[in-house]
């Protein structure tokens, strides 16, 4: 007899009424076979889920289902399949939330380091962390390393690859990794603090595994992967092999079919992200305030023994908005500022200003 | 100097006017860095894409962009990143189409067998192929094998696993594979025709690779994978390792952010699917006629040397609709009928009726 996990779908304009549609979606996510066929097999009764509730929410309905966790707890791909498989093919159905069972929790595992682990490694416990990126793709190795150096000198905690940087001829992966690690270590030693360089890992599963091997050999402190490019199950497989914290990049994802709190909060966290990058509300991606709040809640809400994940708001963050962003997301946040810093003619000074404003705002927020 | 590939996005309600938004999305998909920063580096000029056209389409706009193919042709994940990376994070932007360059075409490769290869293997050239599934998950090995036997006796060409079937204790993967292959071979030998059993491959990349090894050892004729569960890049990596045709299952996908013709047609085809399963228009998934037409076009439209892919309409196909479906999708179609057959108290006879109706309809359509 399987345990049951819970999913919530937001349903708009259901064909044939919400009650019948809820039952149809339940069948889709359990047996995907006409009910009259299912009833011929008494052994299937134990796996029959149920509609827990249907609640109106504006013009939509929130439908909560209980689904058997035996398929979902097999592996990360089956979890997605069981939680939001063929239901995704129905128009007007958005995956809003999932409450996992212990079996699923154990299978997925969540972040290996989480907020506390990352803080311990960086040695900063009392303020949000600061982050920027070297970019754009197309720059030479020297140009990218120069940006990395200036950001480090400016006092930033974390410098990451842009997500378009892979193994381009002008700045090959291994050389970029070595050079940026050298620069960040040099500045860190001089300033007596920690500076992270976070390389981007992309490609096919075997290429990503080889990149992670290189990263271990070179002693990089963390990595970045994009779960919605690689697929969440491959992301999960690789987080299990990486011996360092993992940043999730949101490329190729959307909140159209999976709610913001889930797609950029709970799912990357369950699948092993220690920090989840997402488009900040008010930035150039036009995410709403409520959606930002959902993400912030989902990265830190208690889920069994699953560690908390850093929220990493990004995408058009300006220096003026630092205090607001910290007030909104709290201290367990990594502020990722790219363009606003790179715009400056004195990158190191602009970075220093950003770092100082985060430190001051953190004092105000506490 | 990179070549340029083309993407088309459908944009609804752009903030700040469509011209400015098109330029903003272009920047997002190329440098993702403020233009004033990009202009400081003359070396980047060669990688600057451009807005090719903006065309009103009802209340929306279709925006065509030329993007440098050097990032996109690196690997399958970078292709998705370059074609629809951070643009996916913007509200009201749907990925409509992509025209690849020879470098991308060569990197992705498309189906290894395609329509002609699958037809050669099955030995049927003059009619659509017939397909059904053994399900639901939760049945015992014996119960599933019984369904497989009846479908085979009924004269069907292809019997596939349900996508929820993985390695459950009641019907373990390897045992199910062996038993269903035995049954289909036995009936095929008796009837002097070909009957395929197509096992479902799911899990983490290494688990899927091991499953494919088992499949090669047992001599299965084809496999099924779900590219939107595994991630398209992992799907691509595995299609490169499978020595048999690959069916793509659409679980965990949606046409909300990627157009139907792309998400169930051109993308699975480019990434190596020999047959792409999708929800038929008019079935229980409420896909429209135009959308079905887009999928049918995208699996067979000429793309360099990329082979054609079978369209596999499914999801609530009834026996009454067989002729209409064949008229709509043409003869290079695999008709997947699940529930409508399983409903019958005499599965072999119902299957025979389905198979006969496909044969008759194919004669009418020609």
XYZ file of C-alpha atoms in Angstrom:
732
model
C 0.000 0.000 0.000
C 1.689 3.206 -1.131
C 1.633 6.443 0.852
C 0.073 9.435 -0.888
C 1.669 12.735 -1.813
C -0.271 15.873 -2.641
C -0.265 18.065 -5.712
C -2.144 21.296 -6.295
C -3.132 22.413 -9.791
C -4.552 25.770 -10.797
C -7.306 25.108 -13.336
C -8.843 27.733 -15.574
C -11.857 27.143 -17.803
C -12.206 23.375 -17.310
C -14.193 21.654 -20.061
C -17.317 20.065 -18.568
C -17.243 21.548 -15.072
C -14.551 21.550 -12.410
C -15.666 18.442 -10.487
C -15.603 16.172 -13.535
C -12.367 17.742 -14.745
C -10.689 17.203 -11.353
C -11.613 13.509 -11.502
C -10.353 13.281 -15.097
C -7.014 14.813 -14.144
C -6.763 12.493 -11.156
C -7.224 9.513 -13.484
C -4.656 11.004 -15.900
C -2.070 11.251 -13.124
C -2.692 7.771 -11.709
C -3.848 5.109 -14.175
C -4.276 7.046 -17.436
C -6.828 4.397 -18.370
C -10.641 4.585 -18.452
C -12.125 4.079 -14.994
C -14.247 1.123 -16.166
C -11.010 -0.695 -17.076
C -9.361 0.171 -13.761
C -12.354 -1.232 -11.832
C -11.767 -4.671 -13.360
C -8.569 -5.044 -11.318
C -9.194 -5.090 -7.538
C -5.422 -4.906 -6.952
C -5.433 -1.332 -8.277
C -7.709 -0.044 -5.509
C -4.763 0.595 -3.188
C -3.224 2.903 -5.793
C -6.364 4.920 -6.407
C -5.744 8.562 -5.525
C -8.452 11.052 -4.702
C -9.548 14.631 -5.116
C -8.857 16.225 -1.726
C -10.403 19.625 -2.379
C -11.577 22.040 -5.041
C -11.391 25.701 -4.092
C -12.350 28.735 -6.177
C -9.566 31.301 -6.540
C -10.787 34.282 -8.548
C -11.754 32.935 -11.975
C -9.659 29.785 -11.404
C -9.962 26.743 -9.207
C -7.262 25.205 -7.050
C -7.551 21.422 -7.219
C -5.699 19.333 -4.629
C -5.097 15.669 -5.384
C -3.676 12.812 -3.335
C -1.515 10.594 -5.574
C 0.229 7.295 -4.752
C 3.927 7.896 -4.072
C 5.207 4.522 -5.289
C 5.736 5.668 -8.890
C 6.884 9.131 -7.771
C 9.543 7.826 -5.387
C 11.210 5.536 -7.948
C 13.490 8.159 -9.473
C 13.534 11.917 -10.179
C 12.017 11.549 -13.670
C 9.161 9.428 -12.362
C 8.549 12.029 -9.654
C 7.928 14.666 -12.344
C 5.891 12.177 -14.351
C 3.685 11.281 -11.380
C 3.355 14.868 -10.110
C 2.742 16.648 -13.429
C 2.958 14.221 -16.321
C 0.131 14.130 -18.851
C -1.780 16.726 -16.804
C 0.671 19.210 -18.347
C -0.853 18.478 -21.764
C -4.251 19.791 -20.690
C -4.861 23.449 -21.452
C -5.370 25.738 -18.504
C -3.717 23.501 -15.893
C -0.786 24.921 -13.920
C 1.249 22.931 -11.401
C 1.022 25.056 -8.240
C 2.514 23.064 -5.397
C 3.567 19.622 -4.211
C 3.787 18.132 -0.719
C 6.170 15.192 -0.740
C 6.123 12.032 1.367
C 9.176 10.747 3.293
C 9.927 8.265 0.467
C 10.030 11.064 -2.121
C 11.928 13.338 0.253
C 14.560 10.660 0.735
C 14.824 9.929 -2.990
C 15.261 13.608 -3.956
C 17.315 14.625 -0.919
C 17.433 18.371 -1.516
C 20.535 20.580 -1.151
C 23.676 18.965 0.232
C 24.893 22.240 1.752
C 21.926 24.606 1.862
C 21.971 28.109 3.318
C 23.975 27.148 6.404
C 26.520 25.079 4.475
C 27.180 27.820 1.934
C 27.494 30.402 4.728
C 29.937 28.179 6.600
C 32.076 27.773 3.487
C 32.085 31.498 2.696
C 32.419 32.510 6.353
C 29.678 35.134 6.282
C 26.663 34.661 8.548
C 25.193 38.074 9.261
C 24.295 39.607 5.898
C 23.093 38.722 2.397
C 25.818 37.563 0.021
C 26.825 39.508 -3.082
C 27.233 38.014 -6.531
C 27.975 39.110 -10.084
C 28.765 37.479 -13.417
C 31.512 37.712 -16.026
C 30.019 38.312 -19.464
C 29.087 38.541 -22.295
C 29.998 35.428 -24.231
C 32.357 36.375 -27.062
C 34.908 38.135 -24.855
C 38.435 36.741 -24.766
C 39.806 34.842 -21.795
C 41.823 37.927 -20.785
C 38.801 40.214 -20.967
C 36.712 37.862 -18.825
C 39.506 37.412 -16.292
C 39.903 41.208 -16.086
C 36.208 41.516 -15.198
C 36.625 38.747 -12.633
C 39.609 40.540 -11.051
C 37.801 43.876 -10.806
C 34.730 42.298 -9.244
C 36.945 40.502 -6.725
C 38.883 43.672 -5.895
C 35.560 45.448 -5.416
C 34.848 43.094 -2.523
C 32.169 40.825 -3.975
C 31.591 37.366 -2.446
C 30.698 35.317 -5.518
C 31.633 35.713 -9.198
C 29.898 33.357 -11.572
C 30.144 32.490 -15.244
C 27.451 33.840 -17.523
C 25.164 30.963 -18.556
C 26.170 31.303 -22.220
C 29.819 30.614 -21.338
C 30.647 26.997 -22.057
C 33.800 25.862 -23.847
C 34.153 28.544 -26.527
C 37.476 28.840 -28.351
C 38.051 32.420 -27.140
C 37.726 31.399 -23.495
C 37.955 27.617 -23.123
C 36.319 26.110 -20.046
C 39.369 24.689 -18.289
C 41.546 27.753 -18.927
C 38.793 30.110 -17.793
C 38.251 28.011 -14.690
C 41.945 28.035 -13.767
C 42.484 31.725 -14.471
C 39.380 32.875 -12.586
C 40.184 30.625 -9.626
C 43.725 32.066 -9.563
C 42.466 35.636 -9.590
C 39.832 35.096 -6.902
C 42.306 33.210 -4.674
C 44.900 35.933 -5.063
C 42.476 38.721 -4.084
C 40.976 36.597 -1.297
C 44.439 35.952 0.210
C 45.349 39.628 0.004
C 42.078 40.794 1.572
C 41.771 37.996 4.123
C 38.314 36.934 3.050
C 36.622 34.358 0.777
C 35.894 35.031 -2.901
C 34.147 32.356 -4.935
C 34.400 31.708 -8.644
C 31.438 29.599 -9.830
C 31.911 27.963 -13.255
C 28.991 27.141 -15.550
C 28.486 23.437 -16.303
C 26.579 22.621 -19.488
C 26.346 19.998 -22.235
C 25.329 16.377 -22.363
C 25.328 14.327 -19.132
C 28.781 12.855 -19.813
C 30.256 16.236 -20.739
C 28.811 17.743 -17.558
C 30.236 14.911 -15.480
C 33.680 15.493 -17.014
C 33.372 19.235 -16.311
C 32.546 18.455 -12.677
C 35.631 16.226 -12.492
C 37.752 19.144 -13.755
C 36.107 21.405 -11.199
C 36.973 19.000 -8.388
C 40.558 18.754 -9.631
C 40.934 22.528 -9.743
C 39.222 22.966 -6.383
C 36.446 25.307 -7.465
C 34.166 26.197 -4.512
C 30.779 25.773 -6.289
C 29.197 25.176 -9.699
C 26.264 26.522 -11.696
C 23.922 24.386 -13.806
C 20.617 25.166 -15.515
C 18.096 22.464 -14.484
C 15.564 23.407 -17.161
C 18.178 23.085 -19.903
C 19.652 19.814 -18.631
C 16.335 18.513 -17.350
C 15.684 18.320 -13.600
C 16.529 14.570 -13.349
C 19.956 15.091 -14.950
C 20.481 18.136 -12.723
C 19.659 15.956 -9.707
C 22.031 13.214 -10.840
C 24.854 15.730 -11.213
C 24.207 17.504 -7.889
C 24.689 14.076 -6.340
C 28.128 13.876 -7.957
C 29.275 17.448 -7.265
C 31.154 17.785 -3.989
C 30.469 21.522 -3.855
C 27.352 23.734 -3.610
C 25.223 24.040 -6.726
C 23.649 27.195 -8.141
C 20.582 26.672 -10.354
C 20.198 29.028 -13.341
C 16.619 29.535 -14.612
C 17.277 29.572 -18.379
C 14.547 27.882 -20.500
C 11.943 27.931 -17.736
C 8.640 29.696 -17.330
C 5.903 30.190 -14.775
C 3.191 29.652 -17.405
C 2.701 25.970 -16.533
C 4.535 25.640 -13.199
C 3.956 28.330 -10.546
C 6.910 30.657 -9.769
C 7.325 29.362 -6.235
C 7.588 25.824 -7.566
C 9.616 26.293 -10.770
C 12.218 28.612 -9.179
C 11.770 27.669 -5.530
C 10.654 24.261 -4.366
C 11.593 22.163 -7.410
C 15.243 23.291 -7.743
C 15.532 22.977 -3.952
C 14.088 19.436 -3.838
C 16.313 18.430 -6.769
C 19.469 19.608 -4.971
C 20.093 23.323 -5.631
C 21.841 25.146 -2.785
C 20.979 28.480 -4.403
C 18.271 29.231 -6.961
C 18.651 32.149 -9.351
C 15.417 33.756 -10.553
C 14.135 36.963 -12.094
C 13.528 39.479 -9.323
C 10.115 41.100 -9.108
C 10.314 44.593 -10.579
C 13.323 43.727 -12.736
C 13.246 43.501 -16.516
C 11.316 40.211 -16.443
C 8.161 41.761 -14.976
C 7.684 39.200 -12.235
C 5.071 40.339 -9.721
C 5.557 40.983 -6.014
C 3.385 38.032 -5.022
C 5.396 35.732 -7.220
C 8.647 36.873 -5.636
C 7.093 36.182 -2.254
C 6.101 32.658 -3.335
C 9.655 31.909 -4.420
C 11.120 33.274 -1.189
C 8.693 31.125 0.804
C 9.361 27.941 -1.167
C 13.150 28.020 -0.812
C 12.922 28.181 2.964
C 9.622 26.623 4.066
C 10.199 23.512 6.213
C 10.125 20.262 4.183
C 11.101 17.363 6.447
C 14.876 17.245 6.652
C 15.412 19.077 3.341
C 17.849 21.969 3.805
C 16.945 25.532 2.939
C 18.127 26.950 -0.369
C 19.402 30.495 -0.983
C 17.141 32.738 -3.050
C 19.165 34.563 -5.701
C 17.073 37.407 -7.156
C 18.607 38.731 -10.362
C 17.749 40.300 -13.684
C 17.914 44.072 -13.750
C 18.702 44.594 -10.060
C 19.869 48.186 -9.625
C 22.067 49.533 -6.855
C 19.203 51.779 -5.695
C 16.969 48.807 -5.025
C 19.367 46.884 -2.759
C 17.664 47.825 0.530
C 14.214 47.046 -0.868
C 15.336 43.686 -2.167
C 16.870 42.714 1.169
C 13.787 43.888 3.073
C 11.686 41.764 0.683
C 13.726 38.546 0.588
C 15.470 38.756 3.957
C 19.095 38.192 4.878
C 19.349 34.650 3.494
C 19.611 36.004 -0.005
C 22.353 36.219 -2.597
C 21.996 39.464 -4.532
C 23.060 38.935 -8.132
C 23.862 42.174 -9.941
C 25.276 41.995 -13.463
C 24.542 44.757 -15.942
C 24.239 47.530 -13.343
C 27.856 46.956 -12.328
C 29.309 46.245 -15.773
C 27.858 49.552 -16.988
C 30.270 51.482 -14.783
C 33.563 52.778 -16.167
C 35.180 51.806 -12.864
C 33.951 48.300 -12.189
C 35.910 47.800 -8.958
C 34.502 51.009 -7.416
C 30.950 50.263 -8.539
C 31.295 46.811 -7.014
C 32.576 48.305 -3.759
C 29.551 50.599 -3.672
C 27.225 47.616 -4.193
C 28.969 45.574 -1.498
C 28.842 48.485 0.969
C 25.166 49.134 0.266
C 24.357 45.473 0.971
C 26.284 45.629 4.264
C 24.461 48.817 5.346
C 21.043 47.564 4.283
C 21.612 44.311 6.154
C 22.193 46.262 9.367
C 18.966 48.201 8.827
C 16.963 45.052 8.114
C 18.082 43.180 11.223
C 32.406 34.980 -37.828
C 29.469 32.773 -36.836
C 26.573 31.923 -39.132
C 23.131 32.971 -37.914
C 20.127 30.817 -37.149
C 16.591 32.134 -36.929
C 14.063 31.978 -34.121
C 10.463 33.175 -34.128
C 8.732 34.245 -30.934
C 5.050 35.015 -30.470
C 4.837 38.092 -28.250
C 1.678 39.258 -26.502
C 1.370 42.553 -24.643
C 5.021 43.619 -24.771
C 5.925 46.204 -22.138
C 7.067 49.435 -23.849
C 6.063 48.670 -27.427
C 6.951 45.780 -29.711
C 10.003 47.350 -31.429
C 11.827 48.093 -28.177
C 10.793 44.719 -26.730
C 12.082 42.862 -29.802
C 15.473 44.561 -29.398
C 15.478 43.775 -25.670
C 14.773 40.090 -26.330
C 17.473 40.044 -29.008
C 19.970 41.367 -26.462
C 18.732 38.815 -23.909
C 19.364 35.949 -26.342
C 22.808 37.166 -27.456
C 24.843 39.112 -24.883
C 22.442 39.455 -21.928
C 24.416 42.582 -21.065
C 23.438 46.263 -21.499
C 24.093 47.460 -25.043
C 26.384 50.259 -23.839
C 28.674 47.599 -22.339
C 28.596 45.464 -25.493
C 29.600 48.474 -27.626
C 32.874 48.812 -25.714
C 34.127 45.566 -27.261
C 34.545 45.782 -31.065
C 35.197 42.019 -31.170
C 31.561 41.412 -30.244
C 30.203 43.059 -33.412
C 30.450 39.813 -35.383
C 28.184 38.099 -32.853
C 25.514 40.789 -32.861
C 22.229 39.309 -34.028
C 19.373 41.310 -35.429
C 15.623 41.654 -35.545
C 14.637 40.282 -38.963
C 10.949 41.122 -38.883
C 8.020 42.030 -36.663
C 4.637 40.976 -37.949
C 1.231 41.473 -36.335
C -0.764 38.269 -35.894
C -4.146 39.019 -34.359
C -3.498 40.602 -30.977
C 0.062 39.183 -30.943
C 3.257 39.898 -32.829
C 5.555 37.372 -34.450
C 9.159 38.487 -33.923
C 11.876 36.850 -36.023
C 15.464 37.133 -34.821
C 18.796 36.152 -36.361
C 21.083 34.762 -33.637
C 24.743 33.691 -33.878
C 25.007 29.897 -34.128
C 28.364 29.502 -32.401
C 26.882 29.122 -28.910
C 23.895 27.148 -30.230
C 26.011 24.594 -32.098
C 28.224 23.742 -29.120
C 25.937 21.129 -27.605
C 22.204 20.346 -27.286
C 21.810 22.262 -24.013
C 23.461 25.348 -25.446
C 21.172 25.108 -28.462
C 18.135 25.431 -26.176
C 19.888 28.155 -24.194
C 20.698 30.168 -27.320
C 17.322 29.590 -28.976
C 15.032 30.157 -25.982
C 17.075 30.778 -22.848
C 16.262 33.799 -20.705
C 13.626 34.887 -23.241
C 11.509 32.138 -21.671
C 11.462 34.131 -18.417
C 9.652 37.047 -20.053
C 5.881 36.938 -19.765
C 3.929 36.620 -22.979
C 6.775 35.231 -25.102
C 6.232 31.878 -26.812
C 8.894 30.051 -28.823
C 7.194 29.489 -32.200
C 9.812 28.175 -34.597
C 13.520 27.762 -35.266
C 15.457 27.498 -38.530
C 18.784 25.818 -37.882
C 22.126 26.301 -39.637
C 24.208 23.422 -41.010
C 26.407 23.524 -37.871
C 23.382 23.091 -35.598
C 21.867 20.504 -37.941
C 25.057 18.481 -37.787
C 25.331 18.761 -33.998
C 21.720 17.657 -33.386
C 21.531 15.147 -36.223
C 17.825 14.275 -36.003
C 16.358 10.754 -36.195
C 18.739 7.916 -36.983
C 15.978 5.884 -38.663
C 13.117 8.241 -39.412
C 9.910 7.284 -41.201
C 11.655 5.231 -43.895
C 13.919 3.409 -41.427
C 11.048 2.446 -39.141
C 8.977 1.303 -42.132
C 11.858 -0.799 -43.426
C 12.269 -2.466 -40.025
C 8.554 -3.185 -39.661
C 8.121 -4.098 -43.323
C 5.008 -1.982 -43.875
C 5.167 0.797 -46.453
C 1.644 1.416 -47.696
C -0.452 2.326 -44.652
C -0.296 4.046 -41.262
C 1.066 1.896 -38.455
C -1.022 0.837 -35.468
C 0.058 1.109 -31.860
C -1.319 0.537 -28.373
C -0.004 0.456 -24.803
C -0.015 -1.989 -21.913
C -1.355 -0.303 -18.781
C -2.114 0.823 -16.128
C 0.844 0.808 -13.773
C 0.026 -1.360 -10.774
C -0.894 -4.448 -12.810
C 1.174 -7.586 -12.292
C 3.679 -8.833 -14.832
C 1.232 -11.545 -15.884
C -1.633 -9.088 -16.340
C 0.503 -6.790 -18.490
C 1.827 -9.669 -20.576
C -1.735 -10.877 -21.127
C -2.667 -7.454 -22.517
C 0.437 -7.544 -24.700
C -0.487 -10.987 -26.056
C -4.068 -9.957 -26.889
C -2.952 -6.809 -28.662
C -0.427 -8.842 -30.679
C -3.007 -11.479 -31.574
C -5.344 -8.681 -32.668
C -2.820 -7.789 -35.362
C -1.338 -4.542 -34.038
C 2.101 -3.400 -35.255
C 3.498 -1.782 -32.121
C 2.833 -2.381 -28.422
C 4.470 0.044 -26.058
C 4.875 0.366 -22.314
C 2.736 2.943 -20.560
C 4.950 5.872 -19.520
C 4.358 5.202 -15.814
C 5.851 1.727 -16.147
C 9.434 1.755 -14.949
C 10.947 -0.860 -12.659
C 8.059 -1.496 -10.248
C 8.197 -4.602 -8.044
C 4.976 -6.059 -9.531
C 6.386 -5.903 -13.086
C 10.163 -5.349 -12.996
C 11.689 -3.757 -16.097
C 13.912 -6.600 -17.283
C 11.291 -9.295 -16.694
C 8.600 -7.251 -18.420
C 10.931 -6.606 -21.332
C 11.768 -10.299 -21.772
C 8.202 -11.532 -21.395
C 6.710 -8.967 -23.770
C 9.435 -9.575 -26.353
C 8.766 -13.328 -26.119
C 5.044 -12.856 -26.626
C 5.370 -10.472 -29.556
C 7.986 -12.705 -31.239
C 5.811 -15.763 -30.811
C 2.756 -14.110 -32.377
C 4.874 -12.513 -35.108
C 6.405 -15.872 -36.056
C 2.995 -17.525 -36.115
C 1.400 -14.744 -38.215
C 4.383 -14.132 -40.483
C 4.573 -10.414 -39.760
C 6.437 -7.998 -37.473
C 5.177 -7.035 -34.020
C 7.148 -4.569 -31.945
C 7.348 -4.275 -28.186
C 8.645 -0.841 -27.187
C 9.886 -0.578 -23.578
C 9.794 2.677 -21.590
C 13.200 4.018 -20.522
C 13.203 6.385 -17.549
C 15.351 7.449 -14.604
C 18.657 9.225 -14.210
C 21.049 9.316 -17.189
C 23.097 6.363 -15.924
C 19.981 4.307 -15.167
C 18.635 5.049 -18.640
C 21.942 4.053 -20.211
C 21.863 0.749 -18.306
C 18.268 0.177 -19.445
C 19.326 0.757 -23.051
C 22.135 -1.780 -22.596
C 19.556 -4.324 -21.390
C 17.370 -3.498 -24.358
C 20.242 -4.117 -26.764
C 21.035 -7.408 -25.039
C 17.418 -8.559 -25.281
C 17.094 -7.357 -28.860
C 14.127 -5.029 -28.418
C 13.191 -3.316 -31.702
C 12.691 0.237 -30.346
C 12.510 2.268 -27.128
C 10.368 5.044 -25.682
C 11.694 7.990 -23.677
C 10.054 11.217 -22.498
C 12.314 14.114 -23.555
C 10.545 16.659 -21.338
C 11.025 14.473 -18.276
C 14.656 13.615 -18.992
C 15.437 16.980 -20.546
C 15.967 17.250 -24.306
C 19.807 17.197 -24.052
C 19.773 13.930 -22.088
C 17.213 12.531 -24.528
C 19.557 13.483 -27.378
C 22.543 11.894 -25.681
C 20.616 8.649 -25.210
C 19.192 8.554 -28.748
C 22.842 8.658 -29.856
C 23.505 5.535 -27.802
C 20.355 3.587 -28.705
C 20.821 1.347 -31.728
C 17.072 1.211 -32.331
C 14.336 3.730 -33.233
C 13.207 6.054 -30.458
C 9.642 7.055 -29.589
C 9.259 10.377 -27.755
C 6.513 10.564 -25.107
C 5.116 14.061 -24.370
C 4.740 13.805 -20.573
C 5.549 17.026 -18.653
C 5.359 19.271 -21.724
C 3.034 22.061 -22.738
C 2.335 24.339 -25.659
C 1.983 27.360 -23.361
C 5.568 28.534 -23.896
C 6.687 26.476 -26.908
C 4.305 26.182 -29.872
C 2.723 22.733 -30.514
C 4.547 22.243 -33.819
C 7.847 22.880 -32.088
C 7.387 21.155 -28.721
C 5.845 17.959 -30.188
C 7.163 18.210 -33.752
C 10.392 19.906 -34.693
C 12.218 19.750 -31.342
C 11.817 15.999 -30.672
C 12.657 15.401 -34.336
C 15.828 17.546 -34.261
C 16.872 15.900 -30.975
C 16.591 12.419 -32.463
C 13.031 11.080 -32.126
C 11.971 8.685 -34.901
C 8.348 8.991 -33.762
C 6.748 11.718 -31.673
C 3.672 10.991 -29.564
C 1.320 13.903 -28.963
C -2.260 14.625 -27.955
C -4.455 14.393 -31.026
C -6.704 17.330 -31.851
C -10.219 16.547 -30.723
C -9.076 14.040 -28.121
C -9.351 14.572 -24.388
C -6.534 17.139 -24.361
C -8.470 19.731 -26.378
C -5.719 20.454 -28.868
C -7.021 22.471 -31.810
C -7.067 21.473 -35.470
C -4.504 24.119 -36.423
C -2.171 22.868 -33.746
C -2.411 19.306 -35.010
C -1.617 20.614 -38.475
C 1.470 22.428 -37.179
C 2.770 19.252 -35.564
C 2.150 17.205 -38.701
C 4.007 19.802 -40.750
C 6.981 20.044 -38.412
C 7.704 16.311 -38.263
C 8.000 16.109 -42.027
C 8.983 19.534 -43.378
C 12.412 19.402 -45.101
C 15.266 20.380 -42.758
C 18.588 19.824 -44.544
C 19.486 16.152 -44.250
C 17.389 15.579 -41.121
C 15.131 12.557 -41.579
C 11.366 12.754 -41.210
C 9.781 11.663 -37.950
C 6.523 9.729 -37.540
C 3.631 11.668 -36.027
C 1.908 9.599 -33.347
C -1.464 11.174 -32.488
C -2.847 9.745 -29.237
C -4.978 10.587 -26.258
C -8.615 9.640 -26.579
C -8.490 8.367 -30.171
C -11.678 6.409 -30.820
C -12.203 3.695 -33.420
C -14.821 5.891 -35.148
C -12.266 8.622 -35.797
C -9.628 6.465 -37.516
C -10.450 7.575 -41.069
C -10.576 11.246 -40.068
C -7.252 10.995 -38.281
C -5.576 9.358 -41.280
C -7.076 11.906 -43.653
C -5.754 14.641 -41.376
C -2.228 13.364 -40.667
C -1.639 11.284 -43.787
C -0.259 7.776 -44.167
C 3.057 8.432 -42.404
C 1.335 8.261 -39.066
C 1.345 5.816 -36.182
C -2.128 5.689 -34.648
C -1.868 5.141 -30.905
C -5.095 3.856 -29.356
C -5.078 2.891 -25.694
C -8.231 3.277 -23.635
C -10.653 2.695 -26.529
C -9.240 -0.810 -26.986
C -8.708 -1.704 -23.334
C -12.386 -0.875 -22.682
C -13.467 -3.859 -24.739
C -14.257 -7.193 -23.100
C -12.549 -8.889 -26.030
C -9.302 -7.020 -26.499
C -8.004 -9.146 -29.390
C -11.210 -8.622 -31.416
C -11.350 -4.903 -30.682
C -7.727 -4.658 -31.790
C -8.497 -6.567 -34.987
C -11.324 -4.127 -35.704
C -8.949 -1.171 -35.176
C -6.274 -2.721 -37.395
C -8.794 -3.464 -40.138
C -10.269 0.023 -40.005
C -6.782 1.519 -40.416
C -6.116 -0.718 -43.425
C -9.442 0.254 -45.058
C -9.054 3.937 -44.318
C -5.538 3.904 -45.739
C -6.917 2.598 -49.053
C -9.523 5.381 -49.113
C -6.960 8.065 -48.344
C -4.513 7.048 -51.066
